[in-house]
Amino acid sequence: MSEAKKIDGKLAAARVLEKVRHDVAELKAEGLAPCLAVVLVGDDPASHVYVRNKVQRAEEVGIRSIEHRLPADTEQVTLLALIERMNADPAINGILVQMPLPPQIDEASVIQAIRPDKDVDGFHKENVGGLVLGQNVLTPCTPTGCLYLLEQALGDLSGKHAVVIGRSNIVGKPMASLLLQAHCSVTLVHSRSKDAAALCRQADIVVAAVGRPRMVGADWIKPGAVVIDVGINRIEENGRARLVGDVDYDAVLPQVSAITPVPGGVGPMTIAFLMRNTVLATRLQNPLAA
Ligand code: NDP
């Protein structure tokens, strides 16, 4: 019973990647070879792992990848010049600069320097604005992956009340825009909200993106709600390190109709939608092909 409620992000991501593989093959048949450029500045070990995973996944689906590894003391002008060259290079379809960047580099300036139709993270102002206006733009990978999981679990989301906990630019805000576009009524809950639990208890859909281990307990959840847990929190428990979400999974499980686990829920979707965005970017840049 409880297994039946678990939304399997690995399986869903595999399905998305299968479709990407098919789309890449189609693009290649039209003479277009999608290419993703990934830029890593510095020696952050977690960033190295993320970049390696992205490059590996790209290869698996037939997307060519280019890696640029720059030293930690790279000046902002050097990084901006590299982005400028990649913006102008027709062989590069997607540009991803791995965050966080060293302190001498302003992340916002870097994001705005990427050509919007190559911005596979979907963070450029033009893409943020386009999402709010309901235009066909590149949207951030994690919330787009969450929307996919919700549509798989519920079908049509029209008329559902969705509560998004967290209002960051990379997850909470774009998630709210995507849910609004899917015709949900949307409530955003954040650190200044009064009685977050009471707001959350009204939700048919809960998306938690906070970064606080197991903050969302059973008393936050309406019976039958669908819960998407974006949180990734590293904690120490019973003498061992483990990953937990923002939702107290075991506590809410009896009440929900479906829920993503951590790990194995939202996590695999992010990288799958990065690949999908690279395909979309290739199409956006070549509107006359096909
Ligand atoms: P941020 O720290 O940027 O944002 C956290 C948000 O949570 C803020 O809007 C903050 O409100 C809100 N918040 C903090 N405390 C509370 C509280 N007590 N009640 C209600 N809201 C609160 O985090 P991110 O959005 O970047 O990430 C959120 C989580 O998702 C993290 O655990 C991160 O690791 C994970 N993540 C997972 C990804 C994946 O691929 N699965 C990808 C990206 C993130 P306020 O704005 O008022 O400060």
Short mmCIF file of C-alpha atoms and ligand atoms in Angstrom, two decimals:
data_model
loop_
_atom_site.label_atom_id
_atom_site.label_comp_id
_atom_site.label_asym_id
_atom_site.label_seq_id
_atom_site.Cartn_x
_atom_site.Cartn_y
_atom_site.Cartn_z
CA MET A 1 0.00 0.00 0.00
CA SER A 2 2.63 2.53 1.07
CA GLU A 3 4.83 1.52 -1.91
CA ALA A 4 1.91 2.28 -4.22
CA LYS A 5 1.86 5.86 -2.95
CA LYS A 6 5.52 6.43 -3.69
CA ILE A 7 6.19 8.54 -6.79
CA ASP A 8 9.25 6.94 -8.39
CA GLY A 9 11.39 9.82 -9.69
CA LYS A 10 14.02 7.49 -11.13
CA LEU A 11 11.44 5.74 -13.29
CA ALA A 12 9.86 9.04 -14.37
CA ALA A 13 13.30 10.49 -15.20
CA ALA A 14 14.14 7.40 -17.25
CA ARG A 15 10.94 7.95 -19.26
CA VAL A 16 11.80 11.62 -19.88
CA LEU A 17 15.34 10.66 -20.92
CA GLU A 18 14.02 8.01 -23.30
CA LYS A 19 11.93 10.69 -25.02
CA VAL A 20 14.97 13.01 -25.10
CA ARG A 21 17.06 10.25 -26.71
CA HIS A 22 14.39 9.87 -29.38
CA ASP A 23 14.21 13.66 -29.96
CA VAL A 24 18.00 13.90 -30.19
CA ALA A 25 18.02 11.18 -32.84
CA GLU A 26 15.36 13.11 -34.75
CA LEU A 27 17.39 16.34 -34.55
CA LYS A 28 20.47 14.52 -35.79
CA ALA A 29 18.50 13.15 -38.72
CA GLU A 30 17.75 16.78 -39.60
CA GLY A 31 21.45 17.66 -39.45
CA LEU A 32 21.32 19.26 -35.98
CA ALA A 33 23.62 17.87 -33.27
CA PRO A 34 22.55 19.24 -29.85
CA CYS A 35 25.47 20.33 -27.71
CA LEU A 36 25.57 21.35 -24.04
CA ALA A 37 28.47 23.40 -22.66
CA VAL A 38 29.04 23.16 -18.91
CA VAL A 39 31.28 25.62 -17.08
CA LEU A 40 32.77 24.85 -13.69
CA VAL A 41 34.74 27.49 -11.79
CA GLY A 42 36.79 26.38 -8.78
CA ASP A 43 37.15 23.18 -6.78
CA ASP A 44 33.86 22.71 -4.94
CA PRO A 45 33.64 18.89 -4.63
CA ALA A 46 29.82 18.78 -4.84
CA SER A 47 29.88 20.92 -8.00
CA HIS A 48 32.42 18.54 -9.55
CA VAL A 49 30.05 15.62 -8.93
CA TYR A 50 27.06 17.53 -10.38
CA VAL A 51 29.01 18.48 -13.51
CA ARG A 52 30.28 14.92 -13.99
CA ASN A 53 26.72 13.59 -13.72
CA LYS A 54 25.39 16.13 -16.21
CA VAL A 55 28.11 15.37 -18.76
CA GLN A 56 27.58 11.62 -18.35
CA ARG A 57 23.80 11.88 -18.73
CA ALA A 58 24.23 14.05 -21.85
CA GLU A 59 26.44 11.38 -23.43
CA GLU A 60 23.90 8.68 -22.59
CA VAL A 61 21.16 10.45 -24.55
CA GLY A 62 23.40 11.40 -27.47
CA ILE A 63 23.90 15.08 -26.58
CA ARG A 64 27.46 16.27 -27.19
CA SER A 65 28.95 17.98 -24.15
CA ILE A 66 31.81 20.42 -23.72
CA GLU A 67 33.35 21.02 -20.31
CA HIS A 68 35.18 24.20 -19.32
CA ARG A 69 37.01 23.95 -16.00
CA LEU A 70 38.33 27.28 -14.79
CA PRO A 71 40.48 27.93 -11.70
CA ALA A 72 38.95 29.32 -8.49
CA ASP A 73 40.67 32.70 -8.97
CA THR A 74 39.12 33.27 -12.43
CA GLU A 75 38.14 36.93 -12.95
CA GLN A 76 34.56 37.76 -13.86
CA VAL A 77 35.65 39.34 -17.18
CA THR A 78 37.29 36.06 -18.21
CA LEU A 79 34.13 34.07 -17.52
CA LEU A 80 31.96 36.66 -19.30
CA ALA A 81 34.28 36.54 -22.33
CA LEU A 82 33.94 32.74 -22.45
CA ILE A 83 30.13 33.04 -22.27
CA GLU A 84 30.23 35.62 -25.07
CA ARG A 85 32.19 33.20 -27.28
CA MET A 86 29.76 30.37 -26.54
CA ASN A 87 26.76 32.65 -27.17
CA ALA A 88 28.14 33.34 -30.65
CA ASP A 89 29.08 29.72 -31.42
CA PRO A 90 26.29 28.09 -33.47
CA ALA A 91 27.58 24.63 -32.52
CA ILE A 92 26.68 25.22 -28.85
CA ASN A 93 22.99 25.01 -28.02
CA GLY A 94 22.93 25.04 -24.21
CA ILE A 95 25.14 26.88 -21.71
CA LEU A 96 25.15 25.95 -18.04
CA VAL A 97 27.37 27.67 -15.48
CA GLN A 98 27.50 25.55 -12.34
CA MET A 99 26.61 27.50 -9.18
CA PRO A 100 27.85 28.54 -6.68
CA LEU A 101 30.57 30.74 -8.14
CA PRO A 102 33.59 32.07 -6.23
CA PRO A 103 32.97 35.38 -4.37
CA GLN A 104 34.78 37.62 -6.89
CA ILE A 105 32.15 36.70 -9.54
CA ASP A 106 28.63 38.13 -9.48
CA GLU A 107 26.23 35.26 -10.21
CA ALA A 108 23.44 37.52 -11.46
CA SER A 109 25.73 39.15 -14.06
CA VAL A 110 26.79 35.72 -15.29
CA ILE A 111 23.21 34.49 -15.62
CA GLN A 112 22.17 37.62 -17.54
CA ALA A 113 25.16 37.23 -19.89
CA ILE A 114 23.91 33.90 -21.23
CA ARG A 115 21.84 34.16 -24.41
CA PRO A 116 18.23 33.48 -23.30
CA ASP A 117 17.68 30.80 -25.95
CA LYS A 118 20.81 28.96 -24.69
CA ASP A 119 19.92 29.41 -21.00
CA VAL A 120 19.09 25.77 -20.23
CA ASP A 121 18.75 26.56 -16.50
CA GLY A 122 15.91 28.97 -17.32
CA PHE A 123 17.23 31.63 -14.93
CA HIS A 124 17.69 34.56 -17.37
CA LYS A 125 15.32 37.51 -16.81
CA GLU A 126 13.87 37.07 -20.27
CA ASN A 127 12.98 33.44 -19.52
CA VAL A 128 11.63 34.30 -16.06
CA GLY A 129 9.42 36.99 -17.60
CA GLY A 130 8.42 34.69 -20.46
CA LEU A 131 7.33 32.02 -17.98
CA VAL A 132 5.14 34.50 -16.11
CA LEU A 133 3.62 35.64 -19.42
CA GLY A 134 2.96 32.03 -20.46
CA GLN A 135 5.34 32.11 -23.42
CA ASN A 136 7.26 29.18 -24.90
CA VAL A 137 10.57 29.68 -23.08
CA LEU A 138 13.17 27.58 -21.29
CA THR A 139 11.92 27.00 -17.71
CA PRO A 140 13.94 25.97 -14.62
CA CYS A 141 14.65 22.24 -14.54
CA THR A 142 13.65 21.32 -10.96
CA PRO A 143 10.17 22.89 -10.88
CA THR A 144 9.50 21.73 -14.45
CA GLY A 145 10.36 18.21 -13.28
CA CYS A 146 8.00 18.60 -10.31
CA LEU A 147 5.18 19.67 -12.63
CA TYR A 148 5.80 16.57 -14.77
CA LEU A 149 5.55 14.32 -11.68
CA LEU A 150 2.32 16.02 -10.61
CA GLU A 151 0.77 15.60 -14.03
CA GLN A 152 1.77 11.95 -14.07
CA ALA A 153 0.18 11.43 -10.64
CA LEU A 154 -2.97 13.53 -11.08
CA GLY A 155 -3.53 14.09 -14.79
CA ASP A 156 -5.26 17.45 -15.24
CA LEU A 157 -4.27 19.85 -12.44
CA SER A 158 -6.98 22.36 -13.32
CA GLY A 159 -8.78 23.78 -10.26
CA LYS A 160 -6.51 22.14 -7.68
CA HIS A 161 -5.27 24.21 -4.78
CA ALA A 162 -1.46 24.05 -4.71
CA VAL A 163 0.63 25.30 -1.82
CA VAL A 164 4.31 25.92 -2.61
CA ILE A 165 6.51 26.24 0.47
CA GLY A 166 9.55 28.37 -0.37
CA ARG A 167 9.89 31.33 -2.74
CA SER A 168 13.41 31.07 -4.14
CA ASN A 169 14.11 32.17 -7.71
CA ILE A 170 15.23 28.68 -8.70
CA VAL A 171 12.41 26.57 -7.23
CA GLY A 172 9.53 28.24 -5.35
CA LYS A 173 8.69 31.18 -7.64
CA PRO A 174 8.95 29.32 -10.98
CA MET A 175 7.02 26.40 -9.44
CA ALA A 176 4.18 28.79 -8.56
CA SER A 177 4.17 30.20 -12.12
CA LEU A 178 4.11 26.71 -13.67
CA LEU A 179 1.24 25.60 -11.42
CA LEU A 180 -0.71 28.77 -12.23
CA GLN A 181 -0.21 28.05 -15.92
CA ALA A 182 -1.56 24.55 -15.27
CA HIS A 183 -4.71 26.28 -13.89
CA CYS A 184 -4.14 25.62 -10.19
CA SER A 185 -5.03 28.11 -7.49
CA VAL A 186 -1.63 28.79 -5.96
CA THR A 187 -0.56 29.84 -2.47
CA LEU A 188 3.09 30.65 -1.75
CA VAL A 189 4.24 30.04 1.81
CA HIS A 190 7.54 31.47 3.11
CA SER A 191 9.35 32.34 6.30
CA ARG A 192 7.07 35.32 7.01
CA SER A 193 3.81 33.42 6.44
CA LYS A 194 1.45 33.23 9.41
CA ASP A 195 0.47 29.68 10.34
CA ALA A 196 2.13 27.90 7.41
CA ALA A 197 0.67 24.57 8.59
CA ALA A 198 -2.91 25.86 8.39
CA LEU A 199 -2.33 27.22 4.87
CA CYS A 200 -0.76 23.94 3.83
CA ARG A 201 -3.64 21.87 5.23
CA GLN A 202 -5.92 23.43 2.59
CA ALA A 203 -3.81 22.10 -0.26
CA ASP A 204 -4.60 19.37 -2.78
CA ILE A 205 -0.97 19.66 -3.87
CA VAL A 206 1.99 20.51 -1.62
CA VAL A 207 5.43 21.33 -3.05
CA ALA A 208 8.02 21.76 -0.30
CA ALA A 209 11.24 23.60 -1.24
CA VAL A 210 12.62 25.00 1.98
CA GLY A 211 15.82 23.26 3.05
CA ARG A 212 14.65 22.32 6.57
CA PRO A 213 14.73 18.63 7.46
CA ARG A 214 11.25 17.12 7.97
CA MET A 215 9.60 20.49 8.63
CA VAL A 216 6.30 19.41 7.07
CA GLY A 217 4.57 17.03 9.46
CA ALA A 218 1.31 15.08 9.42
CA ASP A 219 -0.67 18.06 10.77
CA TRP A 220 0.28 20.08 7.63
CA ILE A 221 -1.34 17.66 5.18
CA LYS A 222 -4.98 17.28 4.11
CA PRO A 223 -5.98 13.63 3.67
CA GLY A 224 -5.55 12.63 0.02
CA ALA A 225 -3.10 15.41 -0.88
CA VAL A 226 -0.21 14.83 -3.30
CA VAL A 227 3.16 15.87 -1.87
CA ILE A 228 6.32 16.77 -3.83
CA ASP A 229 9.38 17.09 -1.62
CA VAL A 230 12.16 19.12 -3.25
CA GLY A 231 14.26 19.45 -0.09
CA ILE A 232 17.65 17.78 0.15
CA ASN A 233 19.01 17.93 3.67
CA ARG A 234 22.06 16.11 4.95
CA ILE A 235 21.59 15.08 8.57
CA GLU A 236 23.32 12.89 11.11
CA GLU A 237 21.00 10.25 12.62
CA ASN A 238 21.80 7.31 14.85
CA GLY A 239 25.46 7.92 14.16
CA ARG A 240 25.18 7.84 10.37
CA ALA A 241 24.84 10.45 7.68
CA ARG A 242 21.64 10.42 5.65
CA LEU A 243 19.61 12.50 3.21
CA VAL A 244 16.12 13.60 4.17
CA GLY A 245 13.58 15.93 2.61
CA ASP A 246 11.62 18.88 3.94
CA VAL A 247 8.69 16.53 4.58
CA ASP A 248 8.50 14.01 7.39
CA TYR A 249 7.91 11.13 4.95
CA ASP A 250 6.95 8.40 7.42
CA ALA A 251 4.63 10.69 9.37
CA VAL A 252 2.66 11.99 6.37
CA LEU A 253 2.57 8.73 4.38
CA PRO A 254 -0.72 7.42 5.86
CA GLN A 255 -2.49 10.65 4.84
CA VAL A 256 -1.23 11.34 1.34
CA SER A 257 -2.46 9.85 -1.90
CA ALA A 258 1.05 10.12 -3.40
CA ILE A 259 4.45 11.44 -2.34
CA THR A 260 8.02 11.70 -3.65
CA PRO A 261 10.72 10.09 -1.50
CA VAL A 262 14.12 11.68 -0.76
CA PRO A 263 16.33 10.52 -2.36
CA GLY A 264 14.82 9.09 -5.55
CA GLY A 265 11.99 11.58 -6.06
CA VAL A 266 12.60 15.06 -7.47
CA GLY A 267 16.40 14.71 -7.63
CA PRO A 268 16.62 12.59 -10.82
CA MET A 269 14.08 14.86 -12.57
CA THR A 270 16.33 17.93 -12.49
CA ILE A 271 19.02 16.42 -14.68
CA ALA A 272 16.45 14.80 -17.00
CA PHE A 273 14.85 18.20 -17.63
CA LEU A 274 18.27 19.76 -18.21
CA MET A 275 18.61 17.34 -21.12
CA ARG A 276 15.10 18.12 -22.30
CA ASN A 277 15.89 21.85 -22.15
CA THR A 278 18.98 21.29 -24.32
CA VAL A 279 16.73 19.71 -26.95
CA LEU A 280 14.22 22.58 -26.64
CA ALA A 281 17.05 25.12 -26.92
CA THR A 282 18.28 23.45 -30.12
CA ARG A 283 14.76 23.73 -31.55
CA LEU A 284 14.38 27.38 -30.46
CA GLN A 285 17.65 28.24 -32.24
CA ASN A 286 16.65 26.38 -35.40
CA PRO A 287 12.98 27.20 -35.90
CA LEU A 288 13.07 26.48 -39.63
CA ALA A 289 14.48 22.95 -39.32
CA ALA A 290 12.07 19.98 -39.22
P1 NDP B 1 16.42 28.75 -0.58
O1 NDP B 1 17.17 28.71 0.70
O2 NDP B 1 16.85 29.66 -1.67
O3 NDP B 1 14.89 29.11 -0.24
C1 NDP B 1 14.23 28.54 0.85
C2 NDP B 1 12.85 29.12 0.96
O4 NDP B 1 12.23 28.52 2.10
C3 NDP B 1 12.81 30.62 1.17
O5 NDP B 1 11.89 31.20 0.30
C4 NDP B 1 12.39 30.78 2.63
O6 NDP B 1 11.56 31.90 2.88
C5 NDP B 1 11.58 29.52 2.87
N1 NDP B 1 11.56 29.18 4.29
C6 NDP B 1 12.59 29.10 5.15
N2 NDP B 1 12.17 28.76 6.37
C7 NDP B 1 10.83 28.62 6.29
C8 NDP B 1 9.82 28.29 7.22
N3 NDP B 1 10.10 28.04 8.49
N4 NDP B 1 8.55 28.23 6.78
C9 NDP B 1 8.24 28.48 5.49
N5 NDP B 1 9.17 28.80 4.56
C10 NDP B 1 10.44 28.88 4.96
O7 NDP B 1 16.33 27.26 -1.06
P2 NDP B 1 16.12 26.60 -2.54
O8 NDP B 1 14.80 26.97 -3.07
O9 NDP B 1 17.32 26.82 -3.36
O10 NDP B 1 16.11 25.05 -2.13
C11 NDP B 1 15.16 24.51 -1.26
C12 NDP B 1 15.50 23.06 -0.98
O11 NDP B 1 15.42 22.34 -2.20
C13 NDP B 1 16.91 22.82 -0.46
O12 NDP B 1 16.89 21.74 0.43
C14 NDP B 1 17.70 22.45 -1.70
O13 NDP B 1 18.81 21.61 -1.40
C15 NDP B 1 16.64 21.67 -2.46
N6 NDP B 1 16.85 21.66 -3.92
C16 NDP B 1 16.74 20.46 -4.54
C17 NDP B 1 16.90 20.36 -5.90
C18 NDP B 1 16.74 19.02 -6.56
O14 NDP B 1 17.21 18.81 -7.64
N7 NDP B 1 16.02 18.09 -5.94
C19 NDP B 1 17.24 21.53 -6.73
C20 NDP B 1 17.22 22.77 -5.99
C21 NDP B 1 17.06 22.82 -4.62
P3 NDP B 1 12.07 33.43 2.73
O15 NDP B 1 12.09 33.70 1.26
O16 NDP B 1 11.04 34.21 3.47
O17 NDP B 1 13.43 33.49 3.37
#
